[in-house]
Coordinates of N, CA and C in Angstrom, one line a residue:
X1 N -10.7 -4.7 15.2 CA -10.3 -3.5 14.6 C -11.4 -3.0 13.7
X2 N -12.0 -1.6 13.6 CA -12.7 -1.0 12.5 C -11.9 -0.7 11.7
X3 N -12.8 -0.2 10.9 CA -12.5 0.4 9.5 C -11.4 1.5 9.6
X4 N -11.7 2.3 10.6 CA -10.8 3.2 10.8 C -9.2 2.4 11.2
X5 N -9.2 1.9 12.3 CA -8.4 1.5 12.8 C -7.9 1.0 11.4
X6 N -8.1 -0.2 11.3 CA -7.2 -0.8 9.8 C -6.7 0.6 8.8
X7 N -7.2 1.2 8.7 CA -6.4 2.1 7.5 C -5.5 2.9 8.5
X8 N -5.4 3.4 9.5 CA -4.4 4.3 10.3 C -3.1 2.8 10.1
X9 N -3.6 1.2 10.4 CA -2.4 0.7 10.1 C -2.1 0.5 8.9
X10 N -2.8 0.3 7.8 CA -2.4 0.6 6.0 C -1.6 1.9 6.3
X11 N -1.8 3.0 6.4 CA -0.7 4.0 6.4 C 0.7 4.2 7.3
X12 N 0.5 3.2 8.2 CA 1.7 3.2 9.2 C 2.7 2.2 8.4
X13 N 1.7 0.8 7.5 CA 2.5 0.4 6.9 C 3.4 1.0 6.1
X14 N 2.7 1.4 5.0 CA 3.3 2.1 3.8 C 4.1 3.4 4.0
X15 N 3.9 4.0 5.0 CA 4.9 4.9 5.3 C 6.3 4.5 5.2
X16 N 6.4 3.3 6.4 CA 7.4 2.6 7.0 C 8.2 2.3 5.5
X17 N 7.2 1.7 4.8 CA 7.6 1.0 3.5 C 8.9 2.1 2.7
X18 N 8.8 2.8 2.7 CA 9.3 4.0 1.7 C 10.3 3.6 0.5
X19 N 9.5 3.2 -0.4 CA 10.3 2.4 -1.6 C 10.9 3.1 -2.4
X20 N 11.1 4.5 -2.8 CA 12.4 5.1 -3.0 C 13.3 6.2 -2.0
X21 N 13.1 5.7 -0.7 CA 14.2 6.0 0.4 C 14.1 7.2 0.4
X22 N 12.9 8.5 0.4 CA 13.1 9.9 0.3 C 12.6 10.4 1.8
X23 N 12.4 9.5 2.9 CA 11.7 9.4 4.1 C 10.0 9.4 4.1
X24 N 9.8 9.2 5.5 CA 8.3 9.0 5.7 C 7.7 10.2 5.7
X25 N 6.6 10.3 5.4 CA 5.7 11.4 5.6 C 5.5 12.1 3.7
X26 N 6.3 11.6 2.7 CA 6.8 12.2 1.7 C 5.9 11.4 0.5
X27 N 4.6 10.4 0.8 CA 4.1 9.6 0.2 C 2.3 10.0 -0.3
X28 N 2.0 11.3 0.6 CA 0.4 11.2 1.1 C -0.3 10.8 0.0
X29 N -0.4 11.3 -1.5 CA -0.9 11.2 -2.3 C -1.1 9.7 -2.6
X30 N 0.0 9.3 -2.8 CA 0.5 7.5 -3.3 C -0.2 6.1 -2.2
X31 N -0.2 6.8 -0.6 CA -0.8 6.1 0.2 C -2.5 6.3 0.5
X32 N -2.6 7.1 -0.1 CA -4.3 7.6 0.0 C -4.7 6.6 -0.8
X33 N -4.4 6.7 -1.9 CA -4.6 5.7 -3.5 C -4.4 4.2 -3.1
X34 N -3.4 3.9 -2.5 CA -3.0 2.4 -2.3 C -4.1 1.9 -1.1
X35 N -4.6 3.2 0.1 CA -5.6 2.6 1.0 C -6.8 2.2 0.3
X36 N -7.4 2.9 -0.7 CA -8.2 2.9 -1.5 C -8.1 1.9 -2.2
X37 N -7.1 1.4 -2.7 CA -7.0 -0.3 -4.0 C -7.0 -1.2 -2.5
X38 N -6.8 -1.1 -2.0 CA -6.4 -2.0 -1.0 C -7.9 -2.6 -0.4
X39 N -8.3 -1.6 -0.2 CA -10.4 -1.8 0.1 C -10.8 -2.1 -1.0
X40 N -10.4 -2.2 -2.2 CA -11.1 -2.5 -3.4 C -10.6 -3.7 -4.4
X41 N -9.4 -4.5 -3.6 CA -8.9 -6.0 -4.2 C -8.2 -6.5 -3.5
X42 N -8.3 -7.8 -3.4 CA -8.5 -9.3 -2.4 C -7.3 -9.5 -2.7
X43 N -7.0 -9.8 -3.9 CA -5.4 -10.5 -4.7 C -4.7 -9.9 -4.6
X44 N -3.5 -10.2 -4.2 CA -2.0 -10.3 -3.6 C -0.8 -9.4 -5.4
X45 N -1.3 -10.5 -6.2 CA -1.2 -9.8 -7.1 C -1.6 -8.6 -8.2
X46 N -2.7 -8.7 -8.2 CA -3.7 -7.5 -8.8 C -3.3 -6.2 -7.8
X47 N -3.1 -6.3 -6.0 CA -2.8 -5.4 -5.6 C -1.3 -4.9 -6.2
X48 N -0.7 -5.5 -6.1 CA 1.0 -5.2 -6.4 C 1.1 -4.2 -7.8
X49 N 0.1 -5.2 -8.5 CA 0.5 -4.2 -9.9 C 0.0 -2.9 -9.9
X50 N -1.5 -2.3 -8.9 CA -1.6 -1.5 -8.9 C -0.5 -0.3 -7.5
X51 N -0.5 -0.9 -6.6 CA 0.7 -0.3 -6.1 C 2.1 0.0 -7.0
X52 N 2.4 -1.0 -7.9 CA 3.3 -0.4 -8.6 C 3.4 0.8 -9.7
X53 N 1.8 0.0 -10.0 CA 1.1 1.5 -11.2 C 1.2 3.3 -10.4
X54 N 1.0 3.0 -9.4 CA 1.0 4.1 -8.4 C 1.5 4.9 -8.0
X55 N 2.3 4.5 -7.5 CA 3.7 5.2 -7.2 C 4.6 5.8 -9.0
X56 N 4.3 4.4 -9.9 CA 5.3 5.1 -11.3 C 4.6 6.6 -11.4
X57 N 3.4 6.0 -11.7 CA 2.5 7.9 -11.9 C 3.3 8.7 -11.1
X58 N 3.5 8.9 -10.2 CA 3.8 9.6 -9.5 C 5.1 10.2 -9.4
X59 N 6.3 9.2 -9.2 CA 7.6 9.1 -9.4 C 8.4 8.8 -10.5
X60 N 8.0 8.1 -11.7 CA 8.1 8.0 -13.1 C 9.7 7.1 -12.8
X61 N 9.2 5.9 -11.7 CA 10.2 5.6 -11.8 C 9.4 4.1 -11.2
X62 N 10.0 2.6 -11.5 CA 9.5 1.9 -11.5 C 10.0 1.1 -10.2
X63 N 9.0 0.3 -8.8 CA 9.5 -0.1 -8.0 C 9.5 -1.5 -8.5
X64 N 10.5 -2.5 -8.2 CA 10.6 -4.0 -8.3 C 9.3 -4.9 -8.5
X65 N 8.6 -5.5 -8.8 CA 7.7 -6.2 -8.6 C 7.4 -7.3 -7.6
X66 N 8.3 -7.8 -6.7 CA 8.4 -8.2 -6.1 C 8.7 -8.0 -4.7
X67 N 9.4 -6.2 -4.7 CA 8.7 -5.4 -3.4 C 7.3 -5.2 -4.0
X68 N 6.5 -4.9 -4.6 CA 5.2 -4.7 -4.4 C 4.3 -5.5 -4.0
X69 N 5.0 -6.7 -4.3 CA 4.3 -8.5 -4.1 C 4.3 -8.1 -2.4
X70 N 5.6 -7.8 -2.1 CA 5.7 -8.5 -0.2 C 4.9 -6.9 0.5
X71 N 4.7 -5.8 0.0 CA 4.4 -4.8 0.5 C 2.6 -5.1 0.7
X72 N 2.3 -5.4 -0.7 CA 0.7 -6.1 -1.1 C 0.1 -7.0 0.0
X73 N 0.9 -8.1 0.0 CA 0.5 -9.3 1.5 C 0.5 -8.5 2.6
X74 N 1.6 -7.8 2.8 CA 1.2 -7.0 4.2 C 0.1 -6.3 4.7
X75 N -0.2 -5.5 3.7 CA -1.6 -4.9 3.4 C -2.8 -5.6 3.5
X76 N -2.4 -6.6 2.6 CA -4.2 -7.4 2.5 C -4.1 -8.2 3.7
X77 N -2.9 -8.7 4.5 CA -2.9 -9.6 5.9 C -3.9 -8.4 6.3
X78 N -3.0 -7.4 7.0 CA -3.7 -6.2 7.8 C -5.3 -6.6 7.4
X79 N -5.5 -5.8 6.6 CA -7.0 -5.4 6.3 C -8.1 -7.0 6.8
X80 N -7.6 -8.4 6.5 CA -8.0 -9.1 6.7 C -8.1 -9.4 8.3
X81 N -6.9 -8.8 8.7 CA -7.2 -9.2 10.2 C -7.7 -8.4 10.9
X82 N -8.3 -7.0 10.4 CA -9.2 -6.4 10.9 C -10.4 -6.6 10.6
X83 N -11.2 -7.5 9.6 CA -12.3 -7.7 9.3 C -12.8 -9.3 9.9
X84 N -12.1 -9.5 10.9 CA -12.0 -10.8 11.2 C -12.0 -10.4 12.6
X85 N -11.8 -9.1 13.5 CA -11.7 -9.2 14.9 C -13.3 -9.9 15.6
X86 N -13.0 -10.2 16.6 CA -13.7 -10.7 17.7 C -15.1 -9.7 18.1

């Protein structure tokens, strides 16, 4: 997978994700930002806190820390297994 390719699936994830239930497509700002941290930190946790930082800006409302934990792995699996293709 390229570069490209991995981020069309970072946004398929997080769309899907929609952590205060208002539907998909309703995130662009918050998923731009999270594709962006996501290319810029390795850790599972460092990502979470900034996805959680993210979304509060935005929504002024706080998601769980532990949905951010399992949303974060999904992400950095992704990205990892596209820097790893054949």
């Amino acid at each position: 997978m390229d570069n490209q390719e991995v981020n069309v699936e970072l946004v398929m994830l997080l769309n899907e994700w929609d952590p205060f239930k208002i539907g998909e497509g309703n995130y662009d700002t918050e998923i731009a930002d999270c594709v962006y941290a996501v290319h810029k930190i390795d850790n599972v946790e460092e990502l979470a806190v900034k996805i959680q930082e993210i979304y509060e800006f935005s929504f002024e409302e706080t998601i769980p820390m532990e949905n951010c934990v399992s949303i974060s792995a999904k992400l950095l699996l992704t990205k990892e297994s596209g820097s790893c293709a054949l």
